[in-house]
mmCIF file of C-alpha atoms and ligand atoms in Angstrom:
data_model
loop_
_atom_site.group_PDB
_atom_site.id
_atom_site.type_symbol
_atom_site.label_atom_id
_atom_site.label_comp_id
_atom_site.label_asym_id
_atom_site.label_seq_id
_atom_site.Cartn_x
_atom_site.Cartn_y
_atom_site.Cartn_z
ATOM 1 C CA MET R 1 86.339 11.133 2.853
ATOM 2 C CA LYS R 2 89.718 9.508 3.617
ATOM 3 C CA ARG R 3 92.563 11.733 4.727
ATOM 4 C CA ALA R 4 96.271 11.318 3.957
ATOM 5 C CA LEU R 5 99.406 13.058 5.195
ATOM 6 C CA ILE R 6 102.427 13.009 2.857
ATOM 7 C CA THR R 7 105.925 14.030 3.912
ATOM 8 C CA GLY R 8 108.084 15.013 0.959
ATOM 9 C CA ILE R 9 105.025 16.198 -0.983
ATOM 10 C CA THR R 10 107.044 18.631 -3.122
ATOM 11 C CA GLY R 11 109.296 15.851 -4.422
ATOM 12 C CA GLN R 12 108.767 13.620 -7.441
ATOM 13 C CA ASP R 13 106.960 10.802 -5.606
ATOM 14 C CA GLY R 14 105.034 13.127 -3.301
ATOM 15 C CA SER R 15 103.578 14.991 -6.253
ATOM 16 C CA TYR R 16 102.505 11.843 -8.125
ATOM 17 C CA LEU R 17 101.062 10.367 -4.936
ATOM 18 C CA ALA R 18 99.154 13.573 -4.138
ATOM 19 C CA GLU R 19 97.558 13.492 -7.607
ATOM 20 C CA PHE R 20 96.786 9.787 -7.283
ATOM 21 C CA LEU R 21 95.102 10.226 -3.879
ATOM 22 C CA LEU R 22 93.183 13.335 -4.967
ATOM 23 C CA ASP R 23 91.813 11.313 -7.897
ATOM 24 C CA LYS R 24 90.656 8.700 -5.400
ATOM 25 C CA GLY R 25 88.779 11.378 -3.465
ATOM 26 C CA TYR R 26 91.219 11.756 -0.537
ATOM 27 C CA ARG R 27 91.752 14.955 1.368
ATOM 28 C CA VAL R 28 95.518 15.422 1.037
ATOM 29 C CA TYR R 29 97.843 17.160 3.506
ATOM 30 C CA GLY R 30 101.513 17.686 2.790
ATOM 31 C CA LEU R 31 104.391 18.488 5.110
ATOM 32 C CA ARG R 32 106.594 21.281 3.819
ATOM 33 C CA ARG R 33 110.070 22.098 5.080
ATOM 34 C CA ARG R 34 110.766 25.810 5.085
ATOM 35 C CA THR R 35 113.324 27.005 2.522
ATOM 36 C CA SER R 36 114.114 30.613 1.630
ATOM 37 C CA THR R 37 113.005 29.969 -1.954
ATOM 38 C CA PRO R 38 110.052 27.574 -1.858
ATOM 39 C CA ASN R 39 109.898 25.079 -4.685
ATOM 40 C CA TYR R 40 106.367 23.977 -5.503
ATOM 41 C CA ILE R 41 107.095 23.197 -9.123
ATOM 42 C CA ASN R 42 106.105 19.510 -8.942
ATOM 43 C CA ILE R 43 102.824 20.182 -7.141
ATOM 44 C CA GLU R 44 101.997 23.382 -8.994
ATOM 45 C CA PRO R 45 98.990 21.794 -10.777
ATOM 46 C CA VAL R 46 97.421 20.600 -7.495
ATOM 47 C CA LEU R 47 98.614 23.296 -5.089
ATOM 48 C CA ASP R 48 95.113 24.672 -4.597
ATOM 49 C CA LYS R 49 93.751 21.199 -3.818
ATOM 50 C CA VAL R 50 96.219 20.115 -1.094
ATOM 51 C CA GLU R 51 96.729 21.528 2.394
ATOM 52 C CA ILE R 52 100.324 22.413 3.120
ATOM 53 C CA ILE R 53 101.508 22.154 6.733
ATOM 54 C CA ASP R 54 104.870 23.621 7.760
ATOM 55 C CA GLY R 55 107.088 21.124 9.520
ATOM 56 C CA ASP R 56 110.351 19.232 9.447
ATOM 57 C CA LEU R 57 111.197 15.554 9.913
ATOM 58 C CA SER R 58 113.898 16.543 12.411
ATOM 59 C CA ASP R 59 111.361 18.336 14.646
ATOM 60 C CA LEU R 60 109.043 15.900 16.430
ATOM 61 C CA SER R 61 106.797 18.653 17.763
ATOM 62 C CA SER R 62 106.094 19.837 14.212
ATOM 63 C CA LEU R 63 105.155 16.266 13.219
ATOM 64 C CA ILE R 64 102.822 15.948 16.204
ATOM 65 C CA ARG R 65 101.198 19.182 15.125
ATOM 66 C CA ALA R 66 100.926 17.925 11.517
ATOM 67 C CA MET R 67 99.235 14.740 12.780
ATOM 68 C CA GLN R 68 96.796 16.788 14.874
ATOM 69 C CA ILE R 69 95.896 19.105 12.001
ATOM 70 C CA SER R 70 95.548 16.421 9.339
ATOM 71 C CA ASP R 71 94.060 13.610 11.487
ATOM 72 C CA PRO R 72 95.075 11.187 8.717
ATOM 73 C CA ASP R 73 93.896 7.662 7.937
ATOM 74 C CA GLU R 74 97.139 7.104 6.022
ATOM 75 C CA VAL R 75 100.628 8.580 6.447
ATOM 76 C CA TYR R 76 103.173 8.327 3.617
ATOM 77 C CA ASN R 77 106.715 9.081 4.783
ATOM 78 C CA LEU R 78 108.470 10.075 1.552
ATOM 79 C CA GLY R 79 110.567 12.943 2.931
ATOM 80 C CA ALA R 80 114.332 12.419 3.204
ATOM 81 C CA GLN R 81 117.739 13.627 2.125
ATOM 82 C CA SER R 82 117.348 11.444 -0.954
ATOM 83 C CA TYR R 83 120.484 12.022 -3.031
ATOM 84 C CA VAL R 84 123.010 9.247 -2.410
ATOM 85 C CA GLU R 85 126.047 11.331 -3.448
ATOM 86 C CA THR R 86 125.265 14.101 -0.943
ATOM 87 C CA SER R 87 125.214 11.553 1.865
ATOM 88 C CA TRP R 88 129.044 11.331 1.893
ATOM 89 C CA PRO R 89 129.728 15.044 2.401
ATOM 90 C CA GLN R 90 126.644 15.395 4.646
ATOM 91 C CA PRO R 91 126.376 12.131 6.598
ATOM 92 C CA LEU R 92 124.906 13.617 9.770
ATOM 93 C CA LEU R 93 122.199 15.610 8.021
ATOM 94 C CA THR R 94 121.355 12.469 6.044
ATOM 95 C CA SER R 95 121.132 10.447 9.279
ATOM 96 C CA GLU R 96 119.016 13.128 10.940
ATOM 97 C CA LEU R 97 116.410 13.237 8.160
ATOM 98 C CA THR R 98 116.593 9.870 6.397
ATOM 99 C CA ALA R 99 117.064 7.755 9.569
ATOM 100 C CA ILE R 100 115.964 9.566 12.765
ATOM 101 C CA GLY R 101 113.237 11.373 10.791
ATOM 102 C CA VAL R 102 111.492 8.004 10.371
ATOM 103 C CA THR R 103 111.430 7.419 14.125
ATOM 104 C CA ASN R 104 110.124 10.938 14.652
ATOM 105 C CA MET R 105 107.290 10.282 12.210
ATOM 106 C CA LEU R 106 106.540 6.856 13.713
ATOM 107 C CA GLU R 107 106.457 8.414 17.188
ATOM 108 C CA ALA R 108 104.073 11.127 16.022
ATOM 109 C CA VAL R 109 101.768 8.437 14.609
ATOM 110 C CA ARG R 110 102.008 6.291 17.756
ATOM 111 C CA LEU R 111 101.333 9.231 20.087
ATOM 112 C CA ILE R 112 98.581 11.005 18.151
ATOM 113 C CA LYS R 113 96.804 8.422 16.012
ATOM 114 C CA PRO R 114 98.079 4.837 16.272
ATOM 115 C CA SER R 115 95.212 3.594 14.085
ATOM 116 C CA ALA R 116 96.633 5.530 11.085
ATOM 117 C CA ARG R 117 98.290 3.348 8.459
ATOM 118 C CA PHE R 118 101.948 4.157 7.810
ATOM 119 C CA TYR R 119 104.055 3.796 4.661
ATOM 120 C CA GLN R 120 107.848 4.057 4.819
ATOM 121 C CA ALA R 121 109.825 4.795 1.646
ATOM 122 C CA SER R 122 112.558 2.195 1.930
ATOM 123 C CA SER R 123 115.078 1.784 -0.856
ATOM 124 C CA SER R 124 116.955 -0.708 -3.009
ATOM 125 C CA GLU R 125 120.090 1.148 -1.849
ATOM 126 C CA MET R 126 119.759 -0.980 1.308
ATOM 127 C CA PHE R 127 120.933 -3.966 -0.782
ATOM 128 C CA GLY R 128 124.065 -2.055 -1.815
ATOM 129 C CA LYS R 129 126.854 -4.553 -2.417
ATOM 130 C CA VAL R 130 124.284 -7.164 -3.241
ATOM 131 C CA LEU R 131 124.359 -10.544 -1.509
ATOM 132 C CA GLU R 132 121.859 -12.133 -3.879
ATOM 133 C CA THR R 133 120.511 -11.432 -7.395
ATOM 134 C CA PRO R 134 117.718 -10.659 -8.053
ATOM 135 C CA GLN R 135 117.017 -8.907 -4.757
ATOM 136 C CA LYS R 136 113.792 -9.683 -2.913
ATOM 137 C CA GLU R 137 112.227 -8.994 0.493
ATOM 138 C CA THR R 138 114.367 -11.621 2.239
ATOM 139 C CA THR R 139 117.705 -10.601 0.684
ATOM 140 C CA PRO R 140 120.099 -9.400 3.425
ATOM 141 C CA PHE R 141 121.139 -5.740 3.370
ATOM 142 C CA TYR R 142 124.673 -4.445 2.742
ATOM 143 C CA PRO R 143 124.376 -0.659 2.345
ATOM 144 C CA ARG R 144 127.235 1.176 0.608
ATOM 145 C CA SER R 145 126.626 4.830 1.537
ATOM 146 C CA PRO R 146 125.519 6.861 4.558
ATOM 147 C CA TYR R 147 122.211 7.158 2.695
ATOM 148 C CA GLY R 148 121.864 3.367 2.408
ATOM 149 C CA VAL R 149 122.738 2.918 6.096
ATOM 150 C CA ALA R 150 120.130 5.521 7.084
ATOM 151 C CA LYS R 151 117.476 3.760 4.981
ATOM 152 C CA VAL R 152 118.264 0.415 6.650
ATOM 153 C CA TYR R 153 117.685 2.055 10.039
ATOM 154 C CA GLY R 154 114.342 3.527 8.891
ATOM 155 C CA HIS R 155 113.297 0.179 7.450
ATOM 156 C CA TRP R 156 113.970 -1.736 10.664
ATOM 157 C CA MET R 157 112.316 0.946 12.792
ATOM 158 C CA THR R 158 109.186 0.576 10.669
ATOM 159 C CA VAL R 159 109.232 -3.215 11.071
ATOM 160 C CA ASN R 160 109.819 -2.819 14.821
ATOM 161 C CA TYR R 161 106.972 -0.340 15.349
ATOM 162 C CA ARG R 162 104.719 -2.824 13.584
ATOM 163 C CA GLU R 163 105.864 -5.691 15.783
ATOM 164 C CA SER R 164 106.180 -3.746 19.078
ATOM 165 C CA PHE R 165 103.200 -1.393 18.983
ATOM 166 C CA ASN R 166 101.017 -3.163 16.471
ATOM 167 C CA LEU R 167 101.047 -0.174 14.093
ATOM 168 C CA PHE R 168 99.879 -0.868 10.561
ATOM 169 C CA ALA R 169 103.316 0.039 9.214
ATOM 170 C CA CYS R 170 104.553 -1.038 5.770
ATOM 171 C CA SER R 171 107.915 -0.628 4.151
ATOM 172 C CA GLY R 172 108.076 -0.379 0.377
ATOM 173 C CA ILE R 173 111.525 -1.342 -0.881
ATOM 174 C CA LEU R 174 111.420 0.686 -4.069
ATOM 175 C CA PHE R 175 114.027 0.338 -6.772
ATOM 176 C CA ASN R 176 114.970 3.446 -8.800
ATOM 177 C CA HIS R 177 111.937 5.190 -10.211
ATOM 178 C CA GLU R 178 112.059 8.136 -12.543
ATOM 179 C CA SER R 179 109.865 10.583 -14.423
ATOM 180 C CA PRO R 180 109.887 14.025 -16.064
ATOM 181 C CA ARG R 181 109.680 15.368 -12.473
ATOM 182 C CA ARG R 182 112.903 13.687 -11.327
ATOM 183 C CA GLY R 183 115.458 16.056 -9.793
ATOM 184 C CA PHE R 184 118.154 17.187 -12.259
ATOM 185 C CA GLU R 185 121.007 15.652 -10.234
ATOM 186 C CA PHE R 186 119.813 12.043 -10.619
ATOM 187 C CA VAL R 187 121.350 10.179 -13.516
ATOM 188 C CA THR R 188 118.275 9.633 -15.716
ATOM 189 C CA ARG R 189 117.162 13.255 -15.580
ATOM 190 C CA LYS R 190 120.709 14.542 -15.887
ATOM 191 C CA VAL R 191 121.001 12.560 -19.124
ATOM 192 C CA THR R 192 117.576 13.334 -20.616
ATOM 193 C CA ASN R 193 117.945 17.033 -19.841
ATOM 194 C CA ALA R 194 121.423 17.103 -21.387
ATOM 195 C CA VAL R 195 120.209 15.247 -24.485
ATOM 196 C CA ALA R 196 117.467 17.835 -24.958
ATOM 197 C CA ARG R 197 119.875 20.741 -24.478
ATOM 198 C CA ILE R 198 122.500 19.276 -26.799
ATOM 199 C CA LYS R 199 119.833 18.659 -29.439
ATOM 200 C CA LEU R 200 118.638 22.273 -29.090
ATOM 201 C CA GLY R 201 122.202 23.641 -29.267
ATOM 202 C CA MET R 202 122.190 24.827 -25.649
ATOM 203 C CA GLN R 203 124.966 22.507 -24.358
ATOM 204 C CA THR R 204 127.951 20.793 -25.981
ATOM 205 C CA GLU R 205 129.077 18.044 -23.589
ATOM 206 C CA LEU R 206 127.866 15.876 -20.734
ATOM 207 C CA ARG R 207 130.172 15.068 -17.803
ATOM 208 C CA MET R 208 129.417 11.682 -16.240
ATOM 209 C CA GLY R 209 130.607 9.203 -13.620
ATOM 210 C CA ASN R 210 130.525 5.387 -13.707
ATOM 211 C CA LEU R 211 128.829 4.163 -16.894
ATOM 212 C CA ASP R 212 128.952 0.496 -15.863
ATOM 213 C CA ALA R 213 126.604 0.815 -12.883
ATOM 214 C CA ARG R 214 123.364 -1.100 -13.452
ATOM 215 C CA ARG R 215 119.962 -0.153 -12.106
ATOM 216 C CA ASP R 216 116.387 -1.415 -12.216
ATOM 217 C CA TRP R 217 114.592 1.731 -13.448
ATOM 218 C CA GLY R 218 110.796 2.085 -13.393
ATOM 219 C CA PHE R 219 108.267 4.922 -13.748
ATOM 220 C CA ALA R 220 107.453 6.853 -10.543
ATOM 221 C CA GLY R 221 103.781 7.183 -11.526
ATOM 222 C CA ASP R 222 103.466 3.371 -11.491
ATOM 223 C CA TYR R 223 105.266 3.092 -8.149
ATOM 224 C CA VAL R 224 103.029 5.433 -6.123
ATOM 225 C CA GLU R 225 100.128 3.098 -6.847
ATOM 226 C CA ALA R 226 102.077 0.313 -5.118
ATOM 227 C CA MET R 227 102.497 2.510 -2.012
ATOM 228 C CA TRP R 228 98.744 2.991 -1.807
ATOM 229 C CA LEU R 229 98.001 -0.698 -2.470
ATOM 230 C CA MET R 230 100.227 -1.705 0.479
ATOM 231 C CA LEU R 231 98.080 0.351 2.833
ATOM 232 C CA GLN R 232 94.824 -1.197 1.528
ATOM 233 C CA GLN R 233 95.744 -4.770 2.502
ATOM 234 C CA GLU R 234 94.392 -6.662 5.526
ATOM 235 C CA LYS R 235 97.844 -7.081 6.992
ATOM 236 C CA ALA R 236 100.837 -4.734 7.040
ATOM 237 C CA ASP R 237 103.902 -6.131 5.265
ATOM 238 C CA ASP R 238 107.015 -5.178 3.296
ATOM 239 C CA TYR R 239 107.268 -5.364 -0.501
ATOM 240 C CA VAL R 240 109.915 -4.973 -3.192
ATOM 241 C CA ILE R 241 108.721 -2.742 -6.039
ATOM 242 C CA ALA R 242 110.815 -3.110 -9.190
ATOM 243 C CA THR R 243 110.564 -3.929 -12.888
ATOM 244 C CA GLY R 244 112.662 -7.104 -12.874
ATOM 245 C CA GLU R 245 114.935 -5.624 -15.596
ATOM 246 C CA THR R 246 118.361 -4.100 -15.212
ATOM 247 C CA HIS R 247 120.201 -1.658 -17.506
ATOM 248 C CA SER R 248 123.578 0.048 -17.334
ATOM 249 C CA VAL R 249 124.105 3.814 -17.308
ATOM 250 C CA ARG R 250 125.722 3.275 -20.727
ATOM 251 C CA GLU R 251 122.494 1.727 -22.052
ATOM 252 C CA LEU R 252 120.597 4.697 -20.640
ATOM 253 C CA LEU R 253 122.904 7.008 -22.624
ATOM 254 C CA GLU R 254 122.414 4.938 -25.785
ATOM 255 C CA VAL R 255 118.631 4.977 -25.544
ATOM 256 C CA ALA R 256 118.422 8.704 -24.737
ATOM 257 C CA PHE R 257 120.918 9.982 -27.346
ATOM 258 C CA SER R 258 119.824 7.670 -30.161
ATOM 259 C CA TYR R 259 116.202 8.759 -29.631
ATOM 260 C CA VAL R 260 117.172 12.215 -30.977
ATOM 261 C CA GLY R 261 119.535 10.780 -33.611
ATOM 262 C CA LEU R 262 122.826 11.390 -31.747
ATOM 263 C CA ASP R 263 125.713 9.144 -30.625
ATOM 264 C CA TYR R 264 126.481 9.547 -26.904
ATOM 265 C CA ARG R 265 130.198 8.864 -27.505
ATOM 266 C CA ASP R 266 130.474 12.234 -29.258
ATOM 267 C CA TYR R 267 129.358 14.129 -26.153
ATOM 268 C CA VAL R 268 130.010 12.210 -22.938
ATOM 269 C CA VAL R 269 133.143 13.071 -20.943
ATOM 270 C CA ASN R 270 134.338 11.074 -17.944
ATOM 271 C CA ASP R 271 134.521 13.229 -14.823
ATOM 272 C CA GLU R 272 135.985 11.993 -11.535
ATOM 273 C CA ARG R 273 133.669 14.307 -9.594
ATOM 274 C CA PHE R 274 130.709 12.077 -10.434
ATOM 275 C CA HIS R 275 132.336 8.823 -9.313
ATOM 276 C CA ARG R 276 131.307 7.745 -5.816
ATOM 277 C CA PRO R 277 133.590 6.681 -2.927
ATOM 278 C CA ALA R 278 131.768 3.322 -2.952
ATOM 279 C CA GLU R 279 129.517 2.147 -5.757
ATOM 280 C CA VAL R 280 126.423 -0.017 -5.923
ATOM 281 C CA ASP R 281 127.287 -1.962 -9.074
ATOM 282 C CA LEU R 282 124.127 -3.905 -9.802
ATOM 283 C CA LEU R 283 120.515 -3.648 -8.723
ATOM 284 C CA LEU R 284 117.823 -5.957 -10.035
ATOM 285 C CA GLY R 285 114.589 -6.399 -8.107
ATOM 286 C CA ASN R 286 112.169 -9.292 -7.995
ATOM 287 C CA PRO R 287 108.665 -7.789 -7.625
ATOM 288 C CA GLU R 288 106.885 -11.178 -7.520
ATOM 289 C CA LYS R 289 105.417 -10.742 -4.038
ATOM 290 C CA ALA R 290 103.897 -7.353 -4.937
ATOM 291 C CA VAL R 291 102.561 -8.703 -8.226
ATOM 292 C CA LYS R 292 100.922 -11.697 -6.519
ATOM 293 C CA GLN R 293 99.716 -10.158 -3.272
ATOM 294 C CA LEU R 294 98.978 -6.568 -4.281
ATOM 295 C CA GLY R 295 97.999 -7.226 -7.888
ATOM 296 C CA TRP R 296 100.478 -4.481 -8.809
ATOM 297 C CA GLU R 297 102.034 -4.216 -12.243
ATOM 298 C CA ARG R 298 104.202 -1.624 -13.903
ATOM 299 C CA LYS R 299 102.777 -0.089 -17.029
ATOM 300 C CA ILE R 300 105.771 1.751 -18.487
ATOM 301 C CA GLY R 301 108.965 0.058 -19.692
ATOM 302 C CA PHE R 302 112.548 1.372 -19.671
ATOM 303 C CA GLU R 303 112.799 2.733 -23.232
ATOM 304 C CA GLN R 304 109.362 4.296 -23.090
ATOM 305 C CA LEU R 305 110.263 5.960 -19.778
ATOM 306 C CA ILE R 306 113.503 7.466 -21.074
ATOM 307 C CA GLN R 307 111.852 8.617 -24.295
ATOM 308 C CA MET R 308 109.034 10.233 -22.318
ATOM 309 C CA MET R 309 111.633 12.085 -20.237
ATOM 310 C CA VAL R 310 113.578 13.238 -23.316
ATOM 311 C CA ASP R 311 110.350 14.478 -24.937
ATOM 312 C CA SER R 312 109.415 16.389 -21.810
ATOM 313 C CA ASP R 313 112.893 17.931 -21.498
ATOM 314 C CA LEU R 314 112.834 18.946 -25.164
ATOM 315 C CA ARG R 315 109.572 20.812 -24.553
ATOM 316 C CA LEU R 316 110.786 22.331 -21.302
ATOM 317 C CA ASN R 317 114.110 23.533 -22.699
ATOM 318 C CA GLN R 318 112.445 24.868 -25.834
ATOM 319 C CA ALA R 319 110.017 26.842 -23.656
ATOM 320 C CA LEU R 320 112.842 28.110 -21.456
ATOM 321 C CA SER R 321 114.943 29.046 -24.453
ATOM 322 C CA ASP R 322 112.002 30.902 -26.024
ATOM 323 C CA SER R 323 111.517 32.849 -22.807
ATOM 324 C CA HIS R 324 115.294 33.499 -22.376
ATOM 325 C CA LEU R 325 115.413 31.821 -18.971
ATOM 326 C CA LYS R 326 118.535 30.082 -17.734
ATOM 327 C CA GLN R 327 118.719 26.563 -16.363
ATOM 328 C CA GLN R 328 119.300 27.816 -12.814
ATOM 329 C CA ASP R 329 115.962 29.624 -13.029
ATOM 330 C CA TYR R 330 114.264 26.222 -12.774
ATOM 331 C CA ASP R 331 114.772 26.390 -9.049
ATOM 332 C CA LEU R 332 113.343 29.853 -8.595
ATOM 333 C CA PRO R 333 109.692 30.465 -7.773
ATOM 334 C CA ASN R 334 109.360 32.172 -11.115
ATOM 335 C CA PRO R 335 105.795 32.191 -12.461
ATOM 336 C CA LEU R 336 107.066 31.866 -16.019
ATOM 337 C CA VAL R 337 109.004 28.729 -15.157
ATOM 338 C CA ALA R 338 106.018 27.346 -13.294
ATOM 339 C CA ALA R 339 103.796 28.082 -16.282
ATOM 340 C CA SER R 340 106.131 26.408 -18.782
ATOM 341 C CA TRP R 341 106.554 23.526 -16.383
ATOM 342 C CA SER R 342 102.905 22.734 -15.865
ATOM 343 C CA GLU R 343 102.427 22.921 -19.625
ATOM 344 C CA VAL R 344 105.080 20.334 -20.353
ATOM 345 C CA VAL R 345 104.876 17.824 -17.499
HETATM 346 P P1 GDR K 1 120.828 6.170 -7.035
HETATM 347 O O1 GDR K 1 120.439 7.184 -8.208
HETATM 348 O O2 GDR K 1 122.117 6.557 -6.370
HETATM 349 O O3 GDR K 1 120.713 4.795 -7.591
HETATM 350 O O4 GDR K 1 119.641 6.412 -5.966
HETATM 351 P P2 GDR K 1 121.301 8.086 -9.209
HETATM 352 O O5 GDR K 1 120.409 8.348 -10.356
HETATM 353 O O6 GDR K 1 121.897 9.274 -8.518
HETATM 354 O O7 GDR K 1 122.542 7.145 -9.649
HETATM 355 C C1 GDR K 1 122.360 5.962 -10.379
HETATM 356 C C2 GDR K 1 123.697 5.396 -10.835
HETATM 357 O O8 GDR K 1 124.236 6.207 -11.878
HETATM 358 C C3 GDR K 1 125.649 6.353 -11.675
HETATM 359 N N1 GDR K 1 126.130 7.578 -12.320
HETATM 360 C C4 GDR K 1 125.731 8.833 -12.028
HETATM 361 N N2 GDR K 1 124.806 9.275 -11.134
HETATM 362 C C5 GDR K 1 124.594 10.615 -11.072
HETATM 363 N N3 GDR K 1 123.658 11.065 -10.208
HETATM 364 N N4 GDR K 1 125.298 11.507 -11.852
HETATM 365 C C6 GDR K 1 126.247 11.090 -12.753
HETATM 366 O O9 GDR K 1 126.862 11.886 -13.464
HETATM 367 C C7 GDR K 1 126.467 9.684 -12.854
HETATM 368 N N5 GDR K 1 127.302 8.927 -13.625
HETATM 369 C C8 GDR K 1 127.083 7.648 -13.289
HETATM 370 C C9 GDR K 1 125.781 6.398 -10.156
HETATM 371 O O10 GDR K 1 127.120 6.140 -9.765
HETATM 372 C C10 GDR K 1 124.792 5.317 -9.756
HETATM 373 O O11 GDR K 1 125.406 4.070 -9.810
HETATM 374 C C11 GDR K 1 118.307 6.695 -6.338
HETATM 375 C C12 GDR K 1 117.767 7.761 -5.380
HETATM 376 O O12 GDR K 1 116.503 8.190 -5.850
HETATM 377 C C13 GDR K 1 117.594 7.207 -3.984
HETATM 378 O O13 GDR K 1 116.949 8.172 -3.155
HETATM 379 C C14 GDR K 1 116.731 5.951 -4.060
HETATM 380 O O14 GDR K 1 116.596 5.387 -2.776
HETATM 381 C C15 GDR K 1 117.343 4.955 -5.023
HETATM 382 O O15 GDR K 1 117.502 5.548 -6.298
HETATM 383 C C16 GDR K 1 116.446 3.723 -5.183
#
């Protein structure tokens, strides 16, 4: 039985990957950072099937311990401070986890089990103020946030550990990928959740930032398969994972609101708080290398993805409204929330 260690297992990607690997018969270990109110909501359905190990990407000794306990064949480094906006007010924390955390994890692999295969969650944010469109593996980086800078560091460390120590280390340059499990602060989920709440009479307006930003949005469930495929190849390499389509935030609003018969212009309010100090205006990935070499393909398109998220948020908010829970209760380890959640997602 193959064994995998996932950092960031409680996040969107970690939870989809854990399910994917369990289906393939893996024994799955997940690194969990201690918080005063644990949030297992994404992995609730598989919590009894995965082994949780306490640890933190900023603490090398905890990663060494996690490697010793899990003795993994594959390590997926998905943990990070992953919200771009937070990286301006918290640049050092972002560097500590999103950049140095990668070196810590690579060191733990090198010291304890250098034969383990390593996946690094790199990001399209590394392309930032893009120097070429569409972006591919050879496109130079120009990050536009402390988060983007930290990801560039992690990416090059991964490449360097491959070239210096011969680790089987891959970097997946993933463009935005979303799902009903996306955190509420990210733009797709913020919109689909608001659409559901407005439709159900629980909210009257939606405060937004830059509507002209364009992103290449895919489905997270499709993207975790690409992570796994990278680690099954003969040779370690880096791959762009994207849909090859770009849409503006405005188009996202149109698709989400019109799906429930509403016009976004009646509800959306511009709010300076959600504009960023520096913006990434346009992302569009070219996934040709992954399609050819990994045989990877995305299954879910943009409209279908957004509609799936709106449907899920309608069910979730209806369940929460029926049980008189408030939106902030989502984050609490409340069994009722967990129950409604696993029913709807
Ligand atoms: P991003 O995702 O920064 O691309 O990074 P996000 O969904 O936060 O923003 C996408 C774009 O939408 C614009 N925008 C808003 N964004 C948010 N969050 N809230 C708003 O109200 C709003 N209004 C407009 C943003 O300015 C931006 O242009 C995500 C993260 O998952 C990273 O961790 C990952 O590496 C990349 O995707 C690939």
